[in-house]
Short mmCIF file of C-alpha atoms in Angstrom, two decimals:
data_model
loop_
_atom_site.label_atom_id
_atom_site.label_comp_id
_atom_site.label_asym_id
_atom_site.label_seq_id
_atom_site.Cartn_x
_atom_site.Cartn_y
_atom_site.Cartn_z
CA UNK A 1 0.00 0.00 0.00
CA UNK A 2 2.71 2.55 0.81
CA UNK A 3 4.32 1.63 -2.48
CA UNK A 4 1.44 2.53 -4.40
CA UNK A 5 0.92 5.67 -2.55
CA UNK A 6 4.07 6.89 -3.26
CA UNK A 7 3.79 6.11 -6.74
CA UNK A 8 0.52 7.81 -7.21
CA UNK A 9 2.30 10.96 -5.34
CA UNK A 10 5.11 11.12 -7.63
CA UNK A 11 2.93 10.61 -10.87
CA UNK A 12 0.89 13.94 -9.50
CA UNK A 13 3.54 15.34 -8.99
CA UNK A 14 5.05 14.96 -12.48
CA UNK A 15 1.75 15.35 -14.12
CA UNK A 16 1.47 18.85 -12.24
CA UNK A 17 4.66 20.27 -13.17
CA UNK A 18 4.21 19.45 -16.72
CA UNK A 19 0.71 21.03 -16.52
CA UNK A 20 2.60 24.38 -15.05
CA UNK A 21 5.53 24.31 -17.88
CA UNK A 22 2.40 24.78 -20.63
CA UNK A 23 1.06 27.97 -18.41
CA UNK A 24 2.01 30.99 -20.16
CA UNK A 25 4.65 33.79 -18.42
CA UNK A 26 2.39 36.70 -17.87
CA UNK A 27 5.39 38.60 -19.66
CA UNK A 28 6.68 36.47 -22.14
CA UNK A 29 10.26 36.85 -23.36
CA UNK A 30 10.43 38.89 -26.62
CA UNK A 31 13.15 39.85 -28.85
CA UNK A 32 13.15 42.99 -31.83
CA UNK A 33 15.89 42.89 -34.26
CA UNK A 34 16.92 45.12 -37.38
CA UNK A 35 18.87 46.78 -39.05
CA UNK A 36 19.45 50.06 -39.41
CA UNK A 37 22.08 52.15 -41.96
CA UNK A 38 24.23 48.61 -41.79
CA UNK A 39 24.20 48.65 -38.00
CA UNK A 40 22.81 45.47 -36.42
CA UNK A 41 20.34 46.05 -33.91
CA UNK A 42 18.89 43.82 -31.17
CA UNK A 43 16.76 44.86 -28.26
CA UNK A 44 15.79 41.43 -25.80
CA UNK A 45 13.06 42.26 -23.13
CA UNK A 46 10.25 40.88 -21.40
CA UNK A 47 6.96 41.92 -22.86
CA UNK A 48 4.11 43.12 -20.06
CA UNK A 49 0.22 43.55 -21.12
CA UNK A 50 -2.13 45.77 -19.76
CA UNK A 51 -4.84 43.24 -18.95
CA UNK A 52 -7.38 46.45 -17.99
CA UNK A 53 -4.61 47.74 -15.87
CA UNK A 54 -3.07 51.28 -16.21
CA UNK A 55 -0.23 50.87 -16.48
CA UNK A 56 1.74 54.16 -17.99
CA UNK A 57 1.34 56.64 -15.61
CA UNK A 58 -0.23 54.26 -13.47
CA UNK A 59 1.80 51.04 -12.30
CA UNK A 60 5.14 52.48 -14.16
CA UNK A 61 4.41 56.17 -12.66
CA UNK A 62 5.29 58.75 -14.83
CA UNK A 63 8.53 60.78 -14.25
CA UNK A 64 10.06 57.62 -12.62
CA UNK A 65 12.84 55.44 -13.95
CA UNK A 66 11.74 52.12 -15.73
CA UNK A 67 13.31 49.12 -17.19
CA UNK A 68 11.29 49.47 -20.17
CA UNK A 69 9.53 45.90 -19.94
CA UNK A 70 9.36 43.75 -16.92
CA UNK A 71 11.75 40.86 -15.23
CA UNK A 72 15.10 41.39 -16.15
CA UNK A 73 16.41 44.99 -17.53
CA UNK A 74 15.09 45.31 -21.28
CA UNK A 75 18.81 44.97 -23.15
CA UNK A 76 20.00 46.74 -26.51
CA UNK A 77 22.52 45.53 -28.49
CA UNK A 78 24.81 47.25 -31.46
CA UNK A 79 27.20 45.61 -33.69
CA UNK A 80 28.62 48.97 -34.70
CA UNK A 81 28.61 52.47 -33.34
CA UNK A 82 25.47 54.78 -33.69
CA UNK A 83 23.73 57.77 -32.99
CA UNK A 84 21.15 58.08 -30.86
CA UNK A 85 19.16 61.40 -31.58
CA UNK A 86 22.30 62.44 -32.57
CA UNK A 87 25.06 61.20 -29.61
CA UNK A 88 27.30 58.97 -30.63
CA UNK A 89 27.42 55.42 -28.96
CA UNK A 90 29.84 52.64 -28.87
CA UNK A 91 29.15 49.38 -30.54
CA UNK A 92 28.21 46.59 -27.57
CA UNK A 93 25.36 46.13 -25.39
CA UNK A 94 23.76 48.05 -22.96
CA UNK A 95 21.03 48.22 -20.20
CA UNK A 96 17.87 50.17 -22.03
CA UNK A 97 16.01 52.44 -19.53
CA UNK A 98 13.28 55.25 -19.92
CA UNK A 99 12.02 57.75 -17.58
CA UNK A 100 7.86 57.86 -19.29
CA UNK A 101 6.00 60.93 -19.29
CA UNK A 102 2.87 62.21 -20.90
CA UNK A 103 4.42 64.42 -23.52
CA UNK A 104 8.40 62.99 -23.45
CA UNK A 105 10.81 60.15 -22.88
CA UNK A 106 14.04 60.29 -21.41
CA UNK A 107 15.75 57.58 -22.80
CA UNK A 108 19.23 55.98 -21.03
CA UNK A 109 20.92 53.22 -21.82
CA UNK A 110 23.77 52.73 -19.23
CA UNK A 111 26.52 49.80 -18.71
CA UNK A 112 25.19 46.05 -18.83
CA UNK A 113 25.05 44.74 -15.33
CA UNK A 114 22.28 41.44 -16.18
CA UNK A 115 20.59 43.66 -13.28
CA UNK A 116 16.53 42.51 -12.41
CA UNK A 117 14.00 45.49 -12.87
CA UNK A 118 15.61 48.85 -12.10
CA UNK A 119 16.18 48.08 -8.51
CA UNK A 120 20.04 49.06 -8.63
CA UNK A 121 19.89 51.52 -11.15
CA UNK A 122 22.39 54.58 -10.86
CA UNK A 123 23.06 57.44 -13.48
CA UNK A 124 26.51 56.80 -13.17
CA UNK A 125 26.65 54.05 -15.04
CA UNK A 126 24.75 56.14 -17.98
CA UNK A 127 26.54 56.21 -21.21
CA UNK A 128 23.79 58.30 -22.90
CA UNK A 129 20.61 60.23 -22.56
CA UNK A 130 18.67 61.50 -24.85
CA UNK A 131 14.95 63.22 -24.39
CA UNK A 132 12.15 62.71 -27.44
CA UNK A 133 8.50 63.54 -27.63
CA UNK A 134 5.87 61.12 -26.83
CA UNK A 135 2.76 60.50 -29.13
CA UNK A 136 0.25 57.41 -29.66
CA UNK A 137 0.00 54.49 -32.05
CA UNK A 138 -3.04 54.24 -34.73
CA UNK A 139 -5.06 51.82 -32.18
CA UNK A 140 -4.37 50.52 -28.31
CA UNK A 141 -1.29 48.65 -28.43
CA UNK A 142 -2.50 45.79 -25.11
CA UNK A 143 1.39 44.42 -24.97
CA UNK A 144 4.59 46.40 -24.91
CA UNK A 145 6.15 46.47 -27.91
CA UNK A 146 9.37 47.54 -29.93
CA UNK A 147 10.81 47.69 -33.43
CA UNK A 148 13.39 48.42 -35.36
CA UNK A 149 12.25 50.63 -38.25
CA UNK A 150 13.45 52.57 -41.05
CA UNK A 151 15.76 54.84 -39.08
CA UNK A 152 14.39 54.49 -35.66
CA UNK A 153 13.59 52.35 -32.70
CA UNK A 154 10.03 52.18 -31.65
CA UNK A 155 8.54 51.29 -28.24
CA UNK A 156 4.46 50.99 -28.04
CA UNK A 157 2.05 50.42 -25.53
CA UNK A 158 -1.70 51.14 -24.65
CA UNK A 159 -2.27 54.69 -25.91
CA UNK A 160 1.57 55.79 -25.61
CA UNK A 161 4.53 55.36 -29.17
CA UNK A 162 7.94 56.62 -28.22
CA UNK A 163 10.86 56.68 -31.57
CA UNK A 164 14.07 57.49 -31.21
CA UNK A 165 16.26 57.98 -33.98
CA UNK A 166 19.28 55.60 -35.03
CA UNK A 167 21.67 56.19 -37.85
CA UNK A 168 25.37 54.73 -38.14
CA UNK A 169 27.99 57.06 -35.86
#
């Protein structure tokens, strides 16, 4: 009898943590790549949705620094050096932040550190900053969301589309 108890435990057991492996991450990995003016770009970050929350200028408060997605800090990565809005930046990777507000981003991207959310983040370890103008996307955008366009990156969510400008340096 104990025998069989203990195999009907462990079969639960197995059977439940295969059941919680198929539950989907309520911010799912996500990865936009591109390439701009021959300048590989790739930006890894974890994707939140709203799910009926506020979140801009609600959850991530407005004039407060954010790791631009959720889990770990959102990463960019260049194969050669750029511009950003016109400051130069090294090729490598970096640590993406934004501070959000209604009418304009600050965007930073500062040393990589593999740091979780934006708990330990310090300006001096900014490599650039630049400020652009906040505007909104054609319909509600439910999960965050970037690209690499044209000439620019893109990040959209709900009723909120930053771009900020990318060209070889």
């Amino acid at each position: 009898m104990k025998k069989s108890l203990t195999t009907i435990f462990l079969f639960a057991a197995a059977i439940s943590i295969l059941f919680a492996q198929d539950k989907a991450k309520p911010s799912p990995p996500a990865t936009a790549e591109g390439t701009i003016d021959g300048v590989n770009i790739k930006i890894d970050y974890s994707a939140p949705s709203a799910r009926g929350r506020k979140m801009l200028g609600g959850i991530e408060a407005y004039g407060k620094v954010w790791r631009t997605g959720a889990n770990a800090a959102t990463t960019f990565t260049v194969d050669k050096p750029v511009a950003i809005e016109g400051k130069v930046l090294a090729a490598g990777k970096y640590e993406l932040f934004t501070i959000p507000g209604e009418a304009e981003w600050t965007i930073i991207l500062q040393t990589h550190a593999s740091q979780w959310g934006a708990f330990k983040y310090s300006d001096k370890n900014d490599v650039l900053r630049v400020n652009v103008k906040a505007g909104k996307p054609g319909a509600f955008v439910e999960t965050l969301t970037f690209g690499v366009d044209k000439n620019q990156v893109t990040i959209q969510w709900e009723n909120t589309a930053v771009a900020f400008a990318v060209k070889k340096g």
